[in-house]
Structure formats: C-alpha cells, structure tokens
PDB file of C-alpha atoms in Angstrom:
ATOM      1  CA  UNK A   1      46.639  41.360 160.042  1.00 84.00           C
ATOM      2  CA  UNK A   2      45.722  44.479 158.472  1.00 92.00           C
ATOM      3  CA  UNK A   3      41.821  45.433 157.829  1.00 95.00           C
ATOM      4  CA  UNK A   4      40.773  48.044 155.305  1.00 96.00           C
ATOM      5  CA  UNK A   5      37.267  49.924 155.900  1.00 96.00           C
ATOM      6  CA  UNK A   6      36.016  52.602 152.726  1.00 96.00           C
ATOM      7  CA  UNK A   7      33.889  55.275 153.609  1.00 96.00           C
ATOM      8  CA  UNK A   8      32.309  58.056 151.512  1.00 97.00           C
ATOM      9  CA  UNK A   9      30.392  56.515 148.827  1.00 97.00           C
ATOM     10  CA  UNK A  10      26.736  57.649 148.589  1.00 97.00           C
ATOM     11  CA  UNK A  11      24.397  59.264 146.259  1.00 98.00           C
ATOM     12  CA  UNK A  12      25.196  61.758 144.031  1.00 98.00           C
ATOM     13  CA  UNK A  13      24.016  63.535 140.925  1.00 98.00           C
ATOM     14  CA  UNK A  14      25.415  63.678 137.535  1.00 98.00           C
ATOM     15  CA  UNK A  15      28.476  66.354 137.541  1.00 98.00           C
ATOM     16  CA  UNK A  16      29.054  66.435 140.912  1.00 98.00           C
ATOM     17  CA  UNK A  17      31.790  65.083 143.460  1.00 98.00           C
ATOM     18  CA  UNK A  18      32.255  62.921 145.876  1.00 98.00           C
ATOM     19  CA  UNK A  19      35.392  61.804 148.065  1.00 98.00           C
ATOM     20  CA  UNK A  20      36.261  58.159 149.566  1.00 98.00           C
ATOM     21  CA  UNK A  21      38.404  57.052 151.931  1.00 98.00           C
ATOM     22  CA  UNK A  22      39.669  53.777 153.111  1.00 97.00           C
ATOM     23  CA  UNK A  23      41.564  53.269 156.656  1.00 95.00           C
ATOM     24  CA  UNK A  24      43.546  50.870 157.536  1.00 92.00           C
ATOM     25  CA  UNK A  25      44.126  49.398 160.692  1.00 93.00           C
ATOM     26  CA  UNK A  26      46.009  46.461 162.286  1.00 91.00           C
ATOM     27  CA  UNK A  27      49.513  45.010 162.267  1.00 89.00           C
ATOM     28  CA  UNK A  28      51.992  44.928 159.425  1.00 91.00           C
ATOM     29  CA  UNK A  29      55.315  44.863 157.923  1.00 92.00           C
ATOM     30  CA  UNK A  30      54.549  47.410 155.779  1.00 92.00           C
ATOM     31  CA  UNK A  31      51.842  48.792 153.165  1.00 93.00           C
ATOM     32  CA  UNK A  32      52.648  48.887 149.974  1.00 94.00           C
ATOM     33  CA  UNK A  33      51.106  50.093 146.559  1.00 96.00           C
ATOM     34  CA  UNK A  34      47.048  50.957 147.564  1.00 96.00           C
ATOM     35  CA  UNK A  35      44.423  51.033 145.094  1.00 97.00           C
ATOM     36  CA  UNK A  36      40.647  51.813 144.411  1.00 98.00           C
ATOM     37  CA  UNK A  37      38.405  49.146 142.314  1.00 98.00           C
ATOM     38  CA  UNK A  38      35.155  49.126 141.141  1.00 98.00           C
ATOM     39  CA  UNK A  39      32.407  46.499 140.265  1.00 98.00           C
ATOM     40  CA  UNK A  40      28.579  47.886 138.737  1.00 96.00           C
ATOM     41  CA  UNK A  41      26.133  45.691 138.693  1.00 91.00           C
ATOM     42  CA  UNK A  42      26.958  42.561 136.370  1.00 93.00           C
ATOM     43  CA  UNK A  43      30.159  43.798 135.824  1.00 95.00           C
ATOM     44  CA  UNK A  44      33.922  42.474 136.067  1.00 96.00           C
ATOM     45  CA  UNK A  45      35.990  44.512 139.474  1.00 97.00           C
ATOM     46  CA  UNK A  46      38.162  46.956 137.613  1.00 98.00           C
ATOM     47  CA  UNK A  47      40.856  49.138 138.788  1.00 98.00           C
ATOM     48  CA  UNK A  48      40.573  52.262 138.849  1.00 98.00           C
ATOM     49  CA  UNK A  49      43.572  53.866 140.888  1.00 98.00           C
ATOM     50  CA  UNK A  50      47.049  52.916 142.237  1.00 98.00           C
ATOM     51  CA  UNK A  51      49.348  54.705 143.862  1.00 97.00           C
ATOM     52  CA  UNK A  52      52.428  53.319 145.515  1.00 96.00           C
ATOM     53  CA  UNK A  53      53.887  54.285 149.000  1.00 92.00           C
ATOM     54  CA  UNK A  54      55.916  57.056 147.021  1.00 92.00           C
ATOM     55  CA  UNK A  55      53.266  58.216 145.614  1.00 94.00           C
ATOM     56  CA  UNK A  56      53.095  57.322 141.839  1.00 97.00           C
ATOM     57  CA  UNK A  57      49.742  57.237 140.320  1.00 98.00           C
ATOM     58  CA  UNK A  58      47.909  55.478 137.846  1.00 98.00           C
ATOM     59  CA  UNK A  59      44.127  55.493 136.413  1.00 98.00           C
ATOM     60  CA  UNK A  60      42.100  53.825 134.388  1.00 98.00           C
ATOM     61  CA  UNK A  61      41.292  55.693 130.883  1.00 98.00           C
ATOM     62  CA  UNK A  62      37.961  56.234 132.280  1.00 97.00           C
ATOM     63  CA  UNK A  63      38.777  58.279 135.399  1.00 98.00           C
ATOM     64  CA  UNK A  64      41.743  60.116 134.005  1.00 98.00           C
ATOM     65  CA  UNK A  65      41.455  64.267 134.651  1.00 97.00           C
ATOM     66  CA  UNK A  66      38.177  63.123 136.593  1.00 98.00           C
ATOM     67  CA  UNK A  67      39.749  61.074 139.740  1.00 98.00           C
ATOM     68  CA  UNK A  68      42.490  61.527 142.199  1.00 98.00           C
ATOM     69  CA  UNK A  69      43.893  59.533 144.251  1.00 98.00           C
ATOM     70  CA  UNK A  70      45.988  60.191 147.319  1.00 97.00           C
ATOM     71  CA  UNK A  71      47.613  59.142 150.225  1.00 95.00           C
ATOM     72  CA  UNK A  72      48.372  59.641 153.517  1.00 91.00           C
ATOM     73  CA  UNK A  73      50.894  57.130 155.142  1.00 84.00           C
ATOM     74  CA  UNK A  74      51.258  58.379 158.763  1.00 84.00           C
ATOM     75  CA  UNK A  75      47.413  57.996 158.874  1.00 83.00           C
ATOM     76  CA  UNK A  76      47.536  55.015 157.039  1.00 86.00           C
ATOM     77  CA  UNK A  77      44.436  56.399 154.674  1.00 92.00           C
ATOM     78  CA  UNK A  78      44.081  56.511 150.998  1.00 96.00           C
ATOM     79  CA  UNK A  79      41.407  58.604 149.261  1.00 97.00           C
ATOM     80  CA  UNK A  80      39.409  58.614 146.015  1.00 98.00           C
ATOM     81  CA  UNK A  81      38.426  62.297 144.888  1.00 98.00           C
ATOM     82  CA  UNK A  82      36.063  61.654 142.455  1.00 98.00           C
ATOM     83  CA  UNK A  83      34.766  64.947 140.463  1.00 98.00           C
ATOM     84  CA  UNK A  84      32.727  65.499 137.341  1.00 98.00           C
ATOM     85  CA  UNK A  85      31.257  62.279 137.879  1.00 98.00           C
ATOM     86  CA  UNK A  86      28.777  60.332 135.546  1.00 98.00           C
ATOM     87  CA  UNK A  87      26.079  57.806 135.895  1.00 97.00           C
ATOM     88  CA  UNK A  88      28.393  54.886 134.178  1.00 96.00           C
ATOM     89  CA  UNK A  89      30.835  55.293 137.947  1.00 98.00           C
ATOM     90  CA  UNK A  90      27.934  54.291 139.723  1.00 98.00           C
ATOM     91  CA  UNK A  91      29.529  50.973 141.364  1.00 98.00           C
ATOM     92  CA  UNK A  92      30.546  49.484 144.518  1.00 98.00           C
ATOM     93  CA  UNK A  93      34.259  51.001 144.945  1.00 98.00           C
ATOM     94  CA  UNK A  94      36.621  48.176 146.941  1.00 98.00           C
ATOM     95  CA  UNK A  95      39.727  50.037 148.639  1.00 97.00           C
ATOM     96  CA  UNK A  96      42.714  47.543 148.054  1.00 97.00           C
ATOM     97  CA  UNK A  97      46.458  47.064 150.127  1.00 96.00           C
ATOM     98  CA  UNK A  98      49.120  44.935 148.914  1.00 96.00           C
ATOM     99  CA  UNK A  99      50.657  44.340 152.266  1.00 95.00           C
ATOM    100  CA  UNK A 100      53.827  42.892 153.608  1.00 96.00           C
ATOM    101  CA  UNK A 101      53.104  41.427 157.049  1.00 94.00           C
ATOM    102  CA  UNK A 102      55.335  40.579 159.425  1.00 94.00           C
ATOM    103  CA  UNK A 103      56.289  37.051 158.615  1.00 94.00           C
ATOM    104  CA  UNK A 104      57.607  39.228 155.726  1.00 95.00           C
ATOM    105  CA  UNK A 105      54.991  37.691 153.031  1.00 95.00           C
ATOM    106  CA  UNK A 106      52.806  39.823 150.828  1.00 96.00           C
ATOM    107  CA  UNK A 107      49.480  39.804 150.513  1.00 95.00           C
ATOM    108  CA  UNK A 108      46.357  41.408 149.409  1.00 96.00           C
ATOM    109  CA  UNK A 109      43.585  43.191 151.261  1.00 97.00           C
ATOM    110  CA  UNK A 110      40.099  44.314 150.424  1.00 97.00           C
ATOM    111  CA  UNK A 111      37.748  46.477 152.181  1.00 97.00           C
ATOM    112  CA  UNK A 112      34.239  45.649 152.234  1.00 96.00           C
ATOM    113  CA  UNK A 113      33.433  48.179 149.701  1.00 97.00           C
ATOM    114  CA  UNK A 114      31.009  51.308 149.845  1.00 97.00           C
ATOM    115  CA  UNK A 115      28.455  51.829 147.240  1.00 98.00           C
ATOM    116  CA  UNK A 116      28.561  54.811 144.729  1.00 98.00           C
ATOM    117  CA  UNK A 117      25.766  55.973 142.936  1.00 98.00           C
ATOM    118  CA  UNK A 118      25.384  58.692 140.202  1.00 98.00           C
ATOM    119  CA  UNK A 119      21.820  60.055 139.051  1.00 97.00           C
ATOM    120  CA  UNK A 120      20.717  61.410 136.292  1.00 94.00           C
TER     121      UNK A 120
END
C-alpha cells in the first residue's frame, strides 16, 4: 500500500512563501491524479490543487496566480509552491493520491497533513 507524508508547512508572514511537499512511498499499480487540500479551523477540507500524472493542473479560485503545483513522478513527490500568501491559507494542507494498486483497484490516500500558518 502506498503512504503519503507532507512536509513544509510552518509559519509564515503575510506576503511571503512557502513550499510543501508530499512523498510517497510503498507499493502500487500506479499513481494517478495527486492533489493538495486544505481544512482551517472549523472549516470543510477543500481542494486546492490537482494535477494528473501528465501534468494538467487545476486550482481553486482562491489560489489561482498565487499557488503551483508540481510534480515529480520518478521521485514520486508532488509539491505545493505557495507565494503571496495571506492569513485566510492558514490551514492544515492534506497531500492526496488516487492510486491504482496492484489488485488493479483504485483508491484514495491521505497524508497526515502539515500545518500552515500565515501572520499578520
């Protein structure tokens, strides 16, 4: 089975940048689109990146010309450049897999998450 760890997140100030990255490691079929979420505090997990094993993006409204999000399938990594960033990202930020394992079934993994925060 494949486990995904994040790594990155910390504290940052208002307008500046920080970049995550999530690893994977284990056994599988292959990996397929990878995404970043995010949850604040009493909030609903959103999405907030995707980007399939071609590398096709997509971003929530918020994030757009802010965020990138990348790749890197021989390493098995994807990353979260986060620039310009506000208070409002502060969240925990979930890296996310949807992976086809080798029984040939797909299914989706989270990391543990790594907390973000933005001050003022």
């Amino acid at each position: 089975q494949v486990q995904l760890v994040e790594s990155g997140g910390g504290l940052v100030q208002a307008g500046g940048s920080l970049r995550l990255s999530c690893t994977s490691s284990g056994i599988a079929y292959s990996i397929n689109d990878m995404a970043w979420y995010r949850q604040a505090p009493g909030k609903q997990r959103d999405l907030v990146a995707s980007i399939t094993s071609s590398g096709s993006t997509n971003y929530a409204d918020s994030v757009k010309g802010r965020f990138t999000i990348s790749r890197d399938n021989a390493k098995h990594c994807v990353y979260l450049q986060m620039s310009s960033l506000k208070v409002d990202d502060t969240a925990v930020y979930y890296c996310n897999a949807d992976v086809t394992n080798l029984g040939r079934t797909r299914v989706a993994v989270w990391g543990q998450g790594t907390q973000v925060t933005v001050s003022s």
